mmCIF file of C-alpha atoms in Angstrom:
data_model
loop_
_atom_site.group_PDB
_atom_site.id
_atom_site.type_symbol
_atom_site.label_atom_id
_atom_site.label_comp_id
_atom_site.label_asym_id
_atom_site.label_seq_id
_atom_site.Cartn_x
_atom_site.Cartn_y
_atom_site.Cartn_z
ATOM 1 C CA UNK A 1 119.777 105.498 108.317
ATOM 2 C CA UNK A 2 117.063 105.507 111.379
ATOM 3 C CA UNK A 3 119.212 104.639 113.688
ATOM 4 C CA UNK A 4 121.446 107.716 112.867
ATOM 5 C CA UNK A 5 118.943 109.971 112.834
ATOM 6 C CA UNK A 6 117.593 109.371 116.337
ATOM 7 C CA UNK A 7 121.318 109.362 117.910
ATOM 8 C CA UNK A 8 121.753 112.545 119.834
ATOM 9 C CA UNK A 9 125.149 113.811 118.128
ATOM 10 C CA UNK A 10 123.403 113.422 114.454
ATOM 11 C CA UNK A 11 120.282 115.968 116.056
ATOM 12 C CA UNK A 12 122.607 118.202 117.717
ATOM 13 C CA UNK A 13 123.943 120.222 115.089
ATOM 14 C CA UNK A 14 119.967 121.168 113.873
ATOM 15 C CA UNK A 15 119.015 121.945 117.224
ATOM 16 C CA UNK A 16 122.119 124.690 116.557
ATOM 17 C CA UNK A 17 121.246 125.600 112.930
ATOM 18 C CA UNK A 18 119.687 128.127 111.218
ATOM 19 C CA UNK A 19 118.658 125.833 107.999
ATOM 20 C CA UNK A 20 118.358 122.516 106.983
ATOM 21 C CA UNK A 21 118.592 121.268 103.109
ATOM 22 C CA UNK A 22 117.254 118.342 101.959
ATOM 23 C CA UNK A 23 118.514 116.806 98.542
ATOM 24 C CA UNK A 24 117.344 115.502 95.804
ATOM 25 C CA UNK A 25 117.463 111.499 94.920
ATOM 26 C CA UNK A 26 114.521 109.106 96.145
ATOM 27 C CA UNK A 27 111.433 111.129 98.830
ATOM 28 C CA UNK A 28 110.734 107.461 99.780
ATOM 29 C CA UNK A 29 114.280 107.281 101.486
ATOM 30 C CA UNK A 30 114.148 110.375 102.849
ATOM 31 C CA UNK A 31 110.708 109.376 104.524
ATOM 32 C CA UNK A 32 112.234 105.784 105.163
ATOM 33 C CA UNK A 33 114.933 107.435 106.814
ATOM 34 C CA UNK A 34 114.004 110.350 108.702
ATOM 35 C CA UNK A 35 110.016 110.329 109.313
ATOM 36 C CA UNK A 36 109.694 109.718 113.034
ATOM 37 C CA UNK A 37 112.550 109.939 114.237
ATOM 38 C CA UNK A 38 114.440 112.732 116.500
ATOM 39 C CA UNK A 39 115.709 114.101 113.213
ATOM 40 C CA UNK A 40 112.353 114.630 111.818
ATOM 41 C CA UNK A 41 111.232 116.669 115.611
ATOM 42 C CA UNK A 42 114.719 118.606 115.255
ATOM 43 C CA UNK A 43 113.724 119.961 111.381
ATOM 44 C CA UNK A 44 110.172 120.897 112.823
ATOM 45 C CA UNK A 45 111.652 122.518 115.778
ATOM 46 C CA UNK A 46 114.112 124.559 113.585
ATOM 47 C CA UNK A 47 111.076 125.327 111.250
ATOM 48 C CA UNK A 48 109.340 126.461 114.101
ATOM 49 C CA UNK A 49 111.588 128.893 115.556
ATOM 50 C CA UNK A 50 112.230 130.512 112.260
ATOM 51 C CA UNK A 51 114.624 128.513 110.375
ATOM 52 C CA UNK A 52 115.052 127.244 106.831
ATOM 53 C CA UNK A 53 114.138 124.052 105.585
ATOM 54 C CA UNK A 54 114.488 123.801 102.187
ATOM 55 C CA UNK A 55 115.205 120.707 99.475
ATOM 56 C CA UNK A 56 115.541 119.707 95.902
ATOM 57 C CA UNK A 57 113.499 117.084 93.779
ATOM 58 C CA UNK A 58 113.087 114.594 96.381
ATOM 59 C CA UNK A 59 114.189 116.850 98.997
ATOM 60 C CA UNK A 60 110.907 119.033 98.007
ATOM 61 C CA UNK A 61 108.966 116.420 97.727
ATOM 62 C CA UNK A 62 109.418 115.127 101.456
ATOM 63 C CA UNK A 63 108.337 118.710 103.245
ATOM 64 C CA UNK A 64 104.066 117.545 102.958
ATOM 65 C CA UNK A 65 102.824 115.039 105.206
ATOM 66 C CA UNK A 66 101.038 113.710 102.566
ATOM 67 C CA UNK A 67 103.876 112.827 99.896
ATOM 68 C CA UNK A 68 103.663 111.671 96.792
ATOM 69 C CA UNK A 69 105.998 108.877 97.022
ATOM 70 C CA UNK A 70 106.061 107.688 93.046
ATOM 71 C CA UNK A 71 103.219 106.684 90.194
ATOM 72 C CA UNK A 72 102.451 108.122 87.428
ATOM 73 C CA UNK A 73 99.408 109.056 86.807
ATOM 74 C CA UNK A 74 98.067 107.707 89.597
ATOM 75 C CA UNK A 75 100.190 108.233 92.318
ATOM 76 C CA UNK A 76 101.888 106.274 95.254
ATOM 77 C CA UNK A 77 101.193 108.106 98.484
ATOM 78 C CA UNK A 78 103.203 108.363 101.502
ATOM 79 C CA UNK A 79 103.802 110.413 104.543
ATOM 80 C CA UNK A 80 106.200 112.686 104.736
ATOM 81 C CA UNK A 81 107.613 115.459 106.814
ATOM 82 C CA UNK A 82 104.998 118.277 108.140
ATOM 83 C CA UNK A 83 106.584 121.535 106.864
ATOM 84 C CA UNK A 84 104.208 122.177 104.129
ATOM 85 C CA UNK A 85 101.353 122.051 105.924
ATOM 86 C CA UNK A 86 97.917 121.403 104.061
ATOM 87 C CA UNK A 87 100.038 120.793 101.027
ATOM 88 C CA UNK A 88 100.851 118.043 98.624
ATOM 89 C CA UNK A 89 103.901 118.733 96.822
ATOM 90 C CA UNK A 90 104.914 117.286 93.896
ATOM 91 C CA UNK A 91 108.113 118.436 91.788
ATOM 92 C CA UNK A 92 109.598 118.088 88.146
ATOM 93 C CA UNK A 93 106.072 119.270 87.563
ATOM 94 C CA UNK A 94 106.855 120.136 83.825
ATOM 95 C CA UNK A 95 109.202 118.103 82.672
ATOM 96 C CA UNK A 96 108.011 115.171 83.918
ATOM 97 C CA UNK A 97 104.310 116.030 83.114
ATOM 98 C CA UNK A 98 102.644 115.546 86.617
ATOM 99 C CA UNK A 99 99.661 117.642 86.394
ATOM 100 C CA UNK A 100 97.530 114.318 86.056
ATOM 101 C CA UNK A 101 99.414 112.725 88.820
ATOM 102 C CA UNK A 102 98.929 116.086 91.293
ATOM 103 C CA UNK A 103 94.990 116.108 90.301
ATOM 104 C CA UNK A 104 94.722 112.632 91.305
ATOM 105 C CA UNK A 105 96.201 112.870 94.600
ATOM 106 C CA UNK A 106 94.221 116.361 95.277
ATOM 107 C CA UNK A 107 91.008 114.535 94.559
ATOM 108 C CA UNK A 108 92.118 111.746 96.538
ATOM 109 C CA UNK A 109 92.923 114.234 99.625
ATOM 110 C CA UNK A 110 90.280 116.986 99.095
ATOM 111 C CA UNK A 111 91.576 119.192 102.475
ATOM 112 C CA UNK A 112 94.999 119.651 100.774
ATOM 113 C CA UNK A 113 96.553 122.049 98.000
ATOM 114 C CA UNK A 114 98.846 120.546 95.277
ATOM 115 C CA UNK A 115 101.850 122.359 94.558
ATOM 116 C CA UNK A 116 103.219 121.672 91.596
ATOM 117 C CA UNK A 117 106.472 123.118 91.266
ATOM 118 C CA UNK A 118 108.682 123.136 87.823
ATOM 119 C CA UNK A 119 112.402 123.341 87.459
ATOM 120 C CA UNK A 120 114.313 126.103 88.392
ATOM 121 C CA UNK A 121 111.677 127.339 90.205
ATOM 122 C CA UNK A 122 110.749 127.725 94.682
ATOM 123 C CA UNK A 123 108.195 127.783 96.807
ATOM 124 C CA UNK A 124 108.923 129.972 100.301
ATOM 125 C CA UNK A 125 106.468 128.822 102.152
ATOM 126 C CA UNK A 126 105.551 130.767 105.557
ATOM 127 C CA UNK A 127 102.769 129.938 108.120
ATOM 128 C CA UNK A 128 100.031 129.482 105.197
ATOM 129 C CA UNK A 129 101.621 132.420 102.943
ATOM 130 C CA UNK A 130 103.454 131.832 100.063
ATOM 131 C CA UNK A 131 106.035 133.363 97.371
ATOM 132 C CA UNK A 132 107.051 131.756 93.869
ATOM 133 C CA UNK A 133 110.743 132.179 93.367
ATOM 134 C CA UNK A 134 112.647 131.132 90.153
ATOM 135 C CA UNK A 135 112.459 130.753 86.163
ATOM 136 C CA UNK A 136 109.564 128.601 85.271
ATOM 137 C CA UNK A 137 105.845 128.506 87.369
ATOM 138 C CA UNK A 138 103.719 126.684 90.244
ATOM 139 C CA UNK A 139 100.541 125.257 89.803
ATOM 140 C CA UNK A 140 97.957 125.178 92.518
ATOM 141 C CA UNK A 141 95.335 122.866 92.904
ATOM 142 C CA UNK A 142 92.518 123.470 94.992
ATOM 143 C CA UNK A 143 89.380 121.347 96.126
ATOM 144 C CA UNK A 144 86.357 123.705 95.634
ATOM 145 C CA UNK A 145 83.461 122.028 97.336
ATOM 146 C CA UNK A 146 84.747 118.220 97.441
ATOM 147 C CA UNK A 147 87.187 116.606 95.035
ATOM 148 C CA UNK A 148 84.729 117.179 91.840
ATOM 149 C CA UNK A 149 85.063 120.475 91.630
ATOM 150 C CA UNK A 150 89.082 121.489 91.374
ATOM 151 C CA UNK A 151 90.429 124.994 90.608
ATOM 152 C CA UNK A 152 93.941 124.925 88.709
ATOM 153 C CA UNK A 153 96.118 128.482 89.082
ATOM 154 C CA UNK A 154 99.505 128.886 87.891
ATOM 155 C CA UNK A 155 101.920 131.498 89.829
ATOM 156 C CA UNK A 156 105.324 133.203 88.363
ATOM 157 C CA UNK A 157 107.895 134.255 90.042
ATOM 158 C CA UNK A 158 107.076 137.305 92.484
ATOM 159 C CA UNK A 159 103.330 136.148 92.380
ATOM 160 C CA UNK A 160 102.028 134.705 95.902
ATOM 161 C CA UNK A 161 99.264 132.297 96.831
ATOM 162 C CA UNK A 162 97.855 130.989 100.233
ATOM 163 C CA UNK A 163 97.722 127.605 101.455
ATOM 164 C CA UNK A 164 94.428 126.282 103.650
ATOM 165 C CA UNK A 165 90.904 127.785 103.683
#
């Protein structure tokens, strides 16, 4: 809970490790939970200096700022942590069929990238630069010039795209 996650002797053990994984279940009670709080400054901080954040489902879901929270097609938005930055990241992409829900909350947020990412599949994301990992795809959703005009990629694993202009 909140109150956990800003005690000192929950944060300790982040501000010591190399990588931080966040599971799957609900994004809105990961946000709920850790969004800021001291937890949420430790995970940046360990981002920061190099580490691994990485997360399942909901605990992919949680790494944009702007976070889908739930709604389908139109989706629920949220805030979320600020790993992905300049993304919107949306997961279960195919077997939930999200693409309409992802274009919806790139046109509503025209200065972000969706990133939809399908089952058994990664995104390592690195200061802007980023690699597809896994069995399935990601699909990328860029504002051209205003949320009109949208560009749709898909990326395999091995294949890498950029986030931001």
């Amino acid at each position: 809970d909140r109150t956990e996650a800003d005690l000192a002797t929950f944060v300790e053990p982040i501000d010591e490790a190399t990588a931080v994984w966040f599971g799957g279940g609900q994004q809105s009670r990961l946000a709920e939970t850790y969004v800021g709080t001291a937890t949420e400054q430790a995970v940046l901080e360990l981002f920061r200096r190099g580490g691994v954040v990485g997360g399942t489902s909901a605990g992919a879901a949680i790494q944009s700022r702007v976070m889908i929270q739930s709604g389908s097609p139109i989706p629920v938005i949220a805030t979320g942590l600020d790993l992905f930055g300049g993304a919107i990241v949306d997961q279960h992409f195919l077997r939930r069929n999200r693409f309409n829900r992802l274009l919806h909350a790139v046109r509503s947020h025209p200065d972000r990238t969706g990133v939809g990412i399908a089952e058994s599949t990664a995104v390592v994301h690195r200061q802007g630069k980023c690699e597809v990992l896994g069995n399935s795809f990601v699909t990328v959703i860029v504002a051209q010039d205003g949320p009109a005009s949208l560009s749709v990629e898909t990326f395999r694993s091995g294949q890498r795209f950029s986030i931001g202009k």
